[in-house]
Coordinates of C-alpha atoms in Angstrom, one line a residue:
Chain A
D1 CA 190.5 151.8 129.0
V2 CA 188.3 152.9 126.0
K3 CA 187.8 156.6 125.8
V4 CA 184.8 158.2 123.7
T5 CA 185.0 161.9 123.8
Q6 CA 182.3 164.4 122.7
S7 CA 182.9 167.8 121.8
S8 CA 180.4 169.6 124.2
R9 CA 178.3 168.8 127.3
Y10 CA 176.4 171.2 126.7
L11 CA 174.9 173.2 124.0
V12 CA 172.8 176.1 123.1
K13 CA 171.7 177.1 119.6
R14 CA 168.9 178.8 118.1
T15 CA 166.4 177.3 115.6
G16 CA 167.6 177.0 111.8
E17 CA 171.3 176.9 112.9
K18 CA 173.8 174.6 112.0
V19 CA 174.9 172.2 114.3
F20 CA 177.7 169.9 114.5
L21 CA 178.2 167.6 117.5
E22 CA 181.3 166.0 117.0
C23 CA 182.6 162.2 118.3
V24 CA 186.1 160.7 119.1
Q25 CA 187.2 157.3 120.0
D26 CA 190.8 156.1 120.6
M27 CA 190.4 152.4 120.7
D28 CA 190.2 152.3 116.9
H29 CA 186.7 150.6 116.7
E30 CA 185.4 150.2 113.3
N31 CA 181.8 150.8 114.5
M32 CA 180.5 154.4 115.8
F33 CA 176.6 155.3 116.7
W34 CA 175.0 158.2 117.5
Y35 CA 171.7 158.4 119.7
R36 CA 169.1 160.5 121.0
Q37 CA 167.8 160.1 124.4
D38 CA 164.4 161.4 125.6
P39 CA 162.4 161.0 128.8
G40 CA 160.2 157.7 128.5
L41 CA 161.6 156.8 125.0
G42 CA 164.9 155.4 125.9
L43 CA 168.0 155.3 123.5
R44 CA 167.1 155.9 119.8
L45 CA 169.4 154.9 117.0
I46 CA 170.0 158.1 114.5
Y47 CA 172.8 157.1 112.6
F48 CA 175.6 154.6 112.8
S49 CA 179.0 153.7 110.9
Y50 CA 181.1 150.6 110.2
D51 CA 183.8 152.1 108.3
V52 CA 185.4 155.3 107.5
K53 CA 183.2 157.1 104.8
M54 CA 180.2 154.2 105.6
K55 CA 177.4 155.1 107.2
E56 CA 174.1 153.9 107.7
K57 CA 170.5 155.0 108.8
G58 CA 169.2 154.0 112.0
D59 CA 165.6 154.4 113.3
I60 CA 165.2 158.2 113.5
P61 CA 167.5 159.8 110.7
E62 CA 165.5 162.4 109.9
G63 CA 166.7 165.6 110.1
Y64 CA 170.3 164.6 110.7
S65 CA 172.9 163.7 108.5
V66 CA 176.6 162.3 109.1
S67 CA 180.1 162.5 108.5
R68 CA 183.0 159.8 108.9
E69 CA 186.3 160.9 107.3
K70 CA 188.6 159.3 109.8
K71 CA 187.8 156.0 111.4
E72 CA 188.7 157.8 115.2
R73 CA 185.9 160.7 114.2
F74 CA 182.0 160.6 113.6
S75 CA 180.3 163.8 113.4
L76 CA 176.3 164.3 113.9
I77 CA 175.1 167.0 111.7
L78 CA 171.5 169.3 112.3
E79 CA 171.4 171.3 108.9
S80 CA 168.9 173.3 110.3
A81 CA 168.3 173.1 114.4
S82 CA 164.6 173.0 115.3
T83 CA 162.8 173.1 118.8
N84 CA 162.2 168.9 118.5
Q85 CA 165.9 168.6 118.2
T86 CA 166.5 168.9 122.0
S87 CA 167.7 166.2 123.5
M88 CA 170.5 164.6 124.9
Y89 CA 172.8 163.1 122.2
L90 CA 175.1 160.2 122.9
C91 CA 178.1 158.2 120.9
A92 CA 178.5 155.0 121.1
S93 CA 181.9 153.0 119.5
S94 CA 182.5 149.2 119.4
P95 CA 185.1 146.5 117.6
T96 CA 183.6 144.6 114.8
G97 CA 182.2 141.1 116.1
T98 CA 181.1 142.7 119.8
Y99 CA 178.0 144.3 121.0
T100 CA 179.3 145.8 123.5
Q101 CA 179.2 149.7 122.9
Y102 CA 181.4 152.1 124.7
F103 CA 179.7 155.6 125.4
G104 CA 180.7 158.9 125.6
P105 CA 179.8 161.4 128.3
G106 CA 176.9 162.7 125.8
T107 CA 175.9 166.3 125.0
R108 CA 172.8 168.1 125.8
L109 CA 171.4 170.1 123.3
T110 CA 169.1 173.0 123.5
V111 CA 167.5 174.6 120.1
L112 CA 165.5 178.0 121.3
Chain B
E1 CA 160.1 146.1 113.8
D2 CA 162.4 145.2 116.7
K3 CA 160.9 146.2 120.1
V4 CA 162.3 146.2 123.6
V5 CA 160.4 147.3 126.5
Q6 CA 161.2 147.6 130.1
S7 CA 159.3 147.8 133.3
P8 CA 158.7 149.5 135.6
L9 CA 159.5 152.7 134.2
S10 CA 160.6 153.9 137.6
L11 CA 161.0 152.4 140.8
V12 CA 161.7 154.1 144.4
V13 CA 163.1 151.7 147.0
H14 CA 165.5 152.2 150.6
E15 CA 168.6 151.0 151.0
G16 CA 169.0 147.2 151.8
D17 CA 165.6 146.3 149.4
T18 CA 165.7 143.7 146.7
V19 CA 164.9 144.9 143.4
T20 CA 163.8 143.1 140.3
L21 CA 163.9 145.0 136.9
N22 CA 162.2 143.6 133.6
C23 CA 162.9 143.5 129.9
S24 CA 160.8 141.9 127.3
Y25 CA 161.3 141.9 123.5
E26 CA 160.1 141.2 120.0
V27 CA 163.2 141.0 117.9
T28 CA 164.2 139.0 114.8
N29 CA 166.9 136.8 114.9
F30 CA 167.6 137.6 118.4
R31 CA 171.3 137.5 119.1
S32 CA 172.3 138.9 122.5
L33 CA 170.7 141.1 125.2
L34 CA 172.9 144.0 127.0
W35 CA 172.3 145.9 130.5
Y36 CA 173.6 149.1 131.0
K37 CA 173.4 151.3 133.9
Q38 CA 173.9 154.9 133.3
E39 CA 174.4 157.4 135.8
K40 CA 174.9 160.9 135.3
K41 CA 176.9 160.6 132.4
A42 CA 177.0 157.8 129.7
P43 CA 175.7 154.4 130.1
T44 CA 178.2 151.8 131.2
F45 CA 178.0 147.9 130.6
L46 CA 176.8 145.5 133.0
F47 CA 176.1 141.9 131.1
M48 CA 175.5 140.5 128.1
L49 CA 173.4 137.5 127.7
T50 CA 173.0 135.1 124.8
S51 CA 172.1 131.7 126.5
S52 CA 168.9 130.9 127.9
G53 CA 168.9 129.7 132.0
I54 CA 172.7 130.8 132.6
E55 CA 172.7 133.6 135.2
K56 CA 175.5 136.1 134.8
K57 CA 176.6 137.7 138.4
S58 CA 178.8 140.6 139.3
G59 CA 178.4 141.2 143.0
R60 CA 175.1 142.7 144.0
L61 CA 173.9 142.3 140.5
S62 CA 172.6 139.2 138.5
S63 CA 170.9 138.9 135.4
I64 CA 169.0 136.0 133.7
L65 CA 167.8 135.3 130.0
D66 CA 164.8 133.0 129.0
K67 CA 164.9 133.1 125.2
K68 CA 161.6 131.1 125.3
E69 CA 159.3 133.7 127.0
L70 CA 161.5 136.6 125.5
F71 CA 162.6 138.3 128.4
S72 CA 165.6 139.3 130.8
I73 CA 165.7 140.1 134.4
L74 CA 168.4 142.6 136.5
N75 CA 168.3 141.6 140.0
I76 CA 169.9 143.9 142.6
T77 CA 170.1 142.7 146.3
A78 CA 171.1 144.8 149.0
T79 CA 170.3 148.1 147.1
Q80 CA 172.7 151.0 148.5
T81 CA 172.0 154.9 147.2
G82 CA 175.0 154.6 144.8
D83 CA 173.0 151.8 142.5
S84 CA 170.5 155.2 141.7
A85 CA 170.8 154.8 138.3
I86 CA 168.9 154.7 134.9
Y87 CA 169.1 150.7 134.0
L88 CA 168.9 150.2 130.0
C89 CA 168.0 146.8 128.4
A90 CA 169.5 146.7 124.6
V91 CA 168.9 143.5 122.1
E92 CA 171.3 142.9 119.2
A93 CA 169.2 141.3 116.5
G94 CA 169.4 140.7 112.9
G95 CA 172.3 139.1 110.5
T96 CA 174.6 142.3 111.1
S97 CA 177.9 142.3 112.3
Y98 CA 178.2 145.9 113.2
G99 CA 176.9 145.9 116.8
K100 CA 173.4 147.7 116.3
L101 CA 171.4 147.7 119.5
T102 CA 167.4 148.5 120.0
F103 CA 167.4 150.0 123.5
G104 CA 164.2 149.9 125.8
Q105 CA 163.2 153.0 127.7
G106 CA 165.0 152.5 130.6
T107 CA 164.3 151.9 134.1
I108 CA 164.6 154.8 137.0
L109 CA 165.7 153.5 139.8
T110 CA 166.0 155.4 143.0
V111 CA 167.4 154.1 146.2
H112 CA 166.6 156.0 149.6
P113 CA 168.9 155.8 152.5

């Protein structure tokens, strides 16, 4: 079974703090993704990575950066958290050539 | 810009009812359409559709794609309380092989006993 894990289920941070969200997958997938999910807006792609050290912007990259130093790990960074970044963050991975993405359990981030 | 729209946004039914969820899309270079079910945690994969008119079935769930009219439906027959979830539609488009998906807003289905 594919397993995608995220470092925290719930996180509360203050405005201006630097926030790291970690995602690890154990199936040697090339592609990894970060989404945020907000009511009425569905899942929106923030960044994705198709290989180690490779990254591409998704639909809403502003205010975020990512890091992929190892194949199994994809980190989402909020350099200076703001209240409008309060959301559910979902990480996903997929092997190259398929479009079935496997999701982690999500991190509910609240920025006060 | 690729666009995926789901309807209705929410639906409340009673056990035993049949429901139909809709997903329409406007994308460049369509490749596939996927349905996911999301309960309390992460979305789980249900179906992938690439060809028009071919129904995919899994138990009480079925789905079909119409590439001419640019939509898909997800049917659930004899609904159960365990079907309560958010159902997400996603479309893969474009020339990349990276598996990038565009998601709809989701349909929140609530099944009452």
